[in-house]
Amino acid sequence: MELLVDIVSGIFILIGCVFMVGGAVGLIRMPDFYTRLHAASVTDTGGILFIMIGLILQALFIFDNPMAAVKLFLVIIFIFFTAPTASHAVAKAALMANIIPQCQDGKSVVDKSLASIYHDKKLSPTDAKQQVKTVEGDDRV
Amino acid sequence: MFEDIAAIEHFVVMILLTVLIVLTLGIIYLKDLLAAVILSGLYSLVSAAIFVAMDAVDVAFTEAAVGAGISTIILLGALSFTKREQKPQKHNNLPALIIVCMTGALLIYGTLDMPSYGDGKSPANSNPQLAQHYLQKSPDETGVPNVVTSVLASYRGYDTLGETAVVFTAAIGVLSLLGLRRRRRQEDPNLTPRQRRRQQSEDT
Amino acid sequence: MYLALVIAVLVALVLVLTRALLGPTIYDRMLSVNSAGTKVVILIAAYGFLTGRPDFVDISLLYALINYITTIAVLKFFEYGDLGSGAYQEDDI
């Protein structure tokens, strides 16, 4: 039984390690910001999922410590909510700062800056903030 | 078994300390202040991991909450009043370098008197009466039945008070800076009556 | 097994920190700080198992929370220029 748990959790942890180190190498090797973002964010979430599943198996069956297993499960849930949110926020902030996604030959994907397209559809945060200031005065600053 | 774990701990701590040195050099050489602030948050995170590896869990908690959380946010708040680039320095600051090196040498000299890390023969560990004293006398001396609580809240009361104040200030600072404010809702003329009723019931 | 995991996490951490030091734009640095936070979460959890005392796992939970708050605060600073502006939500306008 213990051998079986060790083998299964070892496989899970190995998969997670491959994800994690692969993502880190991608973060170094990828050419521009958005590809790096892709490499880092997806592998982070996947890697932590597999590693934590392996550790949960170990905590339940080898260490006989269900409390640690529950905490690890909470870590999984929490990372699953926050890591994509953080990646999305980073990507949106970069888009707002006029960092344009590029093709392999160095050309831009779009001829118009994506941020300006975004601004056309919707108010940018800076404009929105200025509007708020002009409407309401200084009492909320 | 114990030897193995001690060796592994040394290995992990040494790697993390090397990472800290590289990060510090990076912070010094960066001219972009915002990047320096971000890297200093990373520095706190890694040093908190070192504290965990050395079994100082409470210090790691405080370091993570204060160093990585509140000090990054406070520095960002300060940066919003100034420029993002560091000014080029014209005068040389050799005296400052000398003073910093002397202070560092003095601090290292001060640590030479301390017992080495994990030493079983240090005075606190080798004196059998010390632990016995706290285990037996603490209910009489402090009136607290739990030994751990009596050490935390009575013998080191001021220390704990300071730590709690620091963490509390960190939480308050984060809350006030991140602006948790109750949103005001405006009446939208396009809403159906049912949606409007639902909004009102949510507000009250 | 745990030793291999810890070494893999350390390797990944060093790679990510390299990107944080190199990073041409500030967003690269921010991305790698976020990623390094995740690595530290895994490192603390794995280290507890390595030393045979998986009781300190809640610290990694706390780190996950703090890492998220820091990332969001810094990104708010990028977008709005200062930190207080988040109080203006779109409903307010």
mmCIF file of C-alpha atoms in Angstrom, chain B residues 1 5 8-13 15-16 19 22-23 25-27 30 32 34-36 38-39 41-42 44-46 48-49 52-55 57 60-61 63-66 68-69 72-74 76-77 79-80 84 174 176-179 181-186, chain C residues 3 6-7 10-11 13-14 16-17 20-21 24-27 29-30 32-34 36-38 40-41 43-44 47-48 50-53 56 58-59 62-63 66-67 69-70 72-78 81-93:
data_model
loop_
_atom_site.group_PDB
_atom_site.id
_atom_site.type_symbol
_atom_site.label_atom_id
_atom_site.label_comp_id
_atom_site.label_asym_id
_atom_site.label_seq_id
_atom_site.Cartn_x
_atom_site.Cartn_y
_atom_site.Cartn_z
ATOM 1 C CA MET B 1 18.652 10.581 9.440
ATOM 2 C CA ILE B 5 18.255 16.658 7.299
ATOM 3 C CA ILE B 8 19.778 19.385 3.363
ATOM 4 C CA GLU B 9 18.859 22.388 5.467
ATOM 5 C CA HIS B 10 22.347 23.832 4.995
ATOM 6 C CA PHE B 11 22.084 23.227 1.256
ATOM 7 C CA VAL B 12 18.699 24.963 0.908
ATOM 8 C CA VAL B 13 19.682 27.891 3.118
ATOM 9 C CA ILE B 15 21.266 28.475 -2.130
ATOM 10 C CA LEU B 16 18.642 30.919 -0.891
ATOM 11 C CA VAL B 19 19.955 34.241 -4.322
ATOM 12 C CA VAL B 22 22.363 38.412 -6.267
ATOM 13 C CA LEU B 23 19.019 40.141 -5.664
ATOM 14 C CA LEU B 25 23.263 43.549 -6.199
ATOM 15 C CA GLY B 26 20.426 43.801 -8.701
ATOM 16 C CA ILE B 27 18.555 46.249 -6.482
ATOM 17 C CA LEU B 30 18.879 49.160 -11.089
ATOM 18 C CA ASP B 32 14.391 52.155 -12.273
ATOM 19 C CA LEU B 34 9.754 50.833 -9.411
ATOM 20 C CA ALA B 35 11.724 47.756 -10.431
ATOM 21 C CA ALA B 36 13.846 48.151 -7.313
ATOM 22 C CA ILE B 38 9.406 45.070 -6.812
ATOM 23 C CA LEU B 39 12.726 43.300 -6.355
ATOM 24 C CA GLY B 41 9.442 42.637 -2.230
ATOM 25 C CA LEU B 42 10.929 39.534 -3.821
ATOM 26 C CA SER B 44 11.504 39.732 1.556
ATOM 27 C CA LEU B 45 9.716 36.705 0.146
ATOM 28 C CA VAL B 46 12.953 34.749 -0.279
ATOM 29 C CA ALA B 48 10.998 34.624 4.703
ATOM 30 C CA ALA B 49 11.538 31.257 3.012
ATOM 31 C CA VAL B 52 10.955 28.898 7.489
ATOM 32 C CA ALA B 53 13.882 26.670 6.565
ATOM 33 C CA MET B 54 15.574 27.634 9.842
ATOM 34 C CA ASP B 55 12.428 26.840 11.876
ATOM 35 C CA VAL B 57 8.093 30.316 11.750
ATOM 36 C CA ALA B 60 8.735 34.242 8.770
ATOM 37 C CA PHE B 61 5.104 35.204 9.279
ATOM 38 C CA GLU B 63 8.585 39.065 7.482
ATOM 39 C CA ALA B 64 6.107 37.922 4.862
ATOM 40 C CA ALA B 65 3.311 40.163 6.119
ATOM 41 C CA VAL B 66 5.442 43.261 6.695
ATOM 42 C CA ALA B 68 6.557 41.492 1.216
ATOM 43 C CA GLY B 69 3.144 42.987 1.922
ATOM 44 C CA THR B 72 6.140 47.165 -0.844
ATOM 45 C CA ILE B 73 2.792 48.930 -0.795
ATOM 46 C CA ILE B 74 4.088 51.826 1.311
ATOM 47 C CA LEU B 76 4.728 52.265 -3.983
ATOM 48 C CA GLY B 77 2.639 54.936 -2.288
ATOM 49 C CA LEU B 79 6.802 56.449 -5.430
ATOM 50 C CA SER B 80 3.548 57.973 -6.607
ATOM 51 C CA ARG B 84 10.373 56.582 -11.444
ATOM 52 C CA VAL B 174 -3.037 47.550 3.353
ATOM 53 C CA SER B 176 -6.545 51.847 3.736
ATOM 54 C CA LEU B 177 -4.195 51.916 0.742
ATOM 55 C CA LEU B 178 -6.132 49.446 -1.314
ATOM 56 C CA GLY B 179 -9.231 51.544 -0.763
ATOM 57 C CA ARG B 181 -14.767 51.567 0.144
ATOM 58 C CA ARG B 182 -18.387 50.704 -0.129
ATOM 59 C CA ARG B 183 -19.559 51.439 -3.634
ATOM 60 C CA ARG B 184 -22.368 53.845 -4.148
ATOM 61 C CA ARG B 185 -24.931 52.598 -6.580
ATOM 62 C CA GLN B 186 -26.762 54.936 -8.899
ATOM 63 C CA LEU C 3 14.668 16.227 -2.162
ATOM 64 C CA VAL C 6 12.952 20.809 -3.486
ATOM 65 C CA ILE C 7 15.874 20.891 -5.922
ATOM 66 C CA LEU C 10 15.100 25.804 -6.346
ATOM 67 C CA VAL C 11 16.177 25.499 -9.997
ATOM 68 C CA LEU C 13 13.213 29.766 -8.562
ATOM 69 C CA VAL C 14 16.706 30.678 -9.764
ATOM 70 C CA VAL C 16 12.559 32.944 -12.540
ATOM 71 C CA LEU C 17 14.755 35.304 -10.526
ATOM 72 C CA ALA C 20 13.285 39.259 -12.729
ATOM 73 C CA LEU C 21 16.812 40.681 -12.866
ATOM 74 C CA PRO C 24 13.379 44.408 -20.138
ATOM 75 C CA THR C 25 9.988 45.758 -19.116
ATOM 76 C CA ILE C 26 8.542 46.266 -15.667
ATOM 77 C CA TYR C 27 5.760 43.802 -16.505
ATOM 78 C CA ARG C 29 9.583 41.673 -13.525
ATOM 79 C CA MET C 30 6.081 41.715 -12.112
ATOM 80 C CA SER C 32 8.378 36.780 -12.506
ATOM 81 C CA VAL C 33 7.756 38.076 -8.979
ATOM 82 C CA ASN C 34 4.295 36.519 -9.099
ATOM 83 C CA ALA C 36 8.491 33.276 -7.792
ATOM 84 C CA GLY C 37 5.820 33.663 -5.108
ATOM 85 C CA THR C 38 4.158 30.493 -6.347
ATOM 86 C CA VAL C 40 8.086 29.822 -2.667
ATOM 87 C CA VAL C 41 4.646 28.453 -1.738
ATOM 88 C CA LEU C 43 9.056 25.251 -1.601
ATOM 89 C CA ILE C 44 7.691 25.761 1.905
ATOM 90 C CA TYR C 47 10.280 21.512 2.772
ATOM 91 C CA GLY C 48 7.827 20.623 5.538
ATOM 92 C CA LEU C 50 11.167 16.830 3.499
ATOM 93 C CA THR C 51 11.905 17.367 7.185
ATOM 94 C CA GLY C 52 9.067 15.059 8.193
ATOM 95 C CA ARG C 53 6.849 17.679 9.813
ATOM 96 C CA PHE C 56 3.733 24.337 8.616
ATOM 97 C CA ASP C 58 -0.536 26.997 6.553
ATOM 98 C CA ILE C 59 2.429 29.322 6.055
ATOM 99 C CA LEU C 62 -0.523 32.690 3.930
ATOM 100 C CA TYR C 63 2.164 33.276 1.313
ATOM 101 C CA ILE C 66 0.190 37.871 0.448
ATOM 102 C CA ASN C 67 1.617 37.235 -2.997
ATOM 103 C CA ILE C 69 -2.296 41.119 -2.608
ATOM 104 C CA THR C 70 1.142 42.425 -3.555
ATOM 105 C CA ILE C 72 -2.744 43.359 -7.335
ATOM 106 C CA ALA C 73 -1.455 46.407 -5.458
ATOM 107 C CA VAL C 74 1.512 46.854 -7.790
ATOM 108 C CA LEU C 75 -0.652 46.441 -10.864
ATOM 109 C CA LYS C 76 -3.113 48.989 -9.538
ATOM 110 C CA PHE C 77 -0.178 51.329 -9.171
ATOM 111 C CA PHE C 78 0.777 50.683 -12.810
ATOM 112 C CA GLY C 81 -0.571 55.945 -11.059
ATOM 113 C CA ASP C 82 -1.319 55.820 -7.354
ATOM 114 C CA LEU C 83 -2.892 53.398 -4.981
ATOM 115 C CA GLY C 84 -6.000 55.160 -3.745
ATOM 116 C CA SER C 85 -7.749 55.271 -7.088
ATOM 117 C CA GLY C 86 -9.258 51.847 -6.858
ATOM 118 C CA ALA C 87 -12.068 53.285 -4.790
ATOM 119 C CA TYR C 88 -13.554 54.669 -7.990
ATOM 120 C CA GLN C 89 -15.391 51.763 -9.449
ATOM 121 C CA GLU C 90 -17.145 51.900 -12.755
ATOM 122 C CA ASP C 91 -20.543 52.065 -11.069
ATOM 123 C CA ASP C 92 -19.563 55.378 -9.542
ATOM 124 C CA ILE C 93 -19.146 57.178 -12.816
#
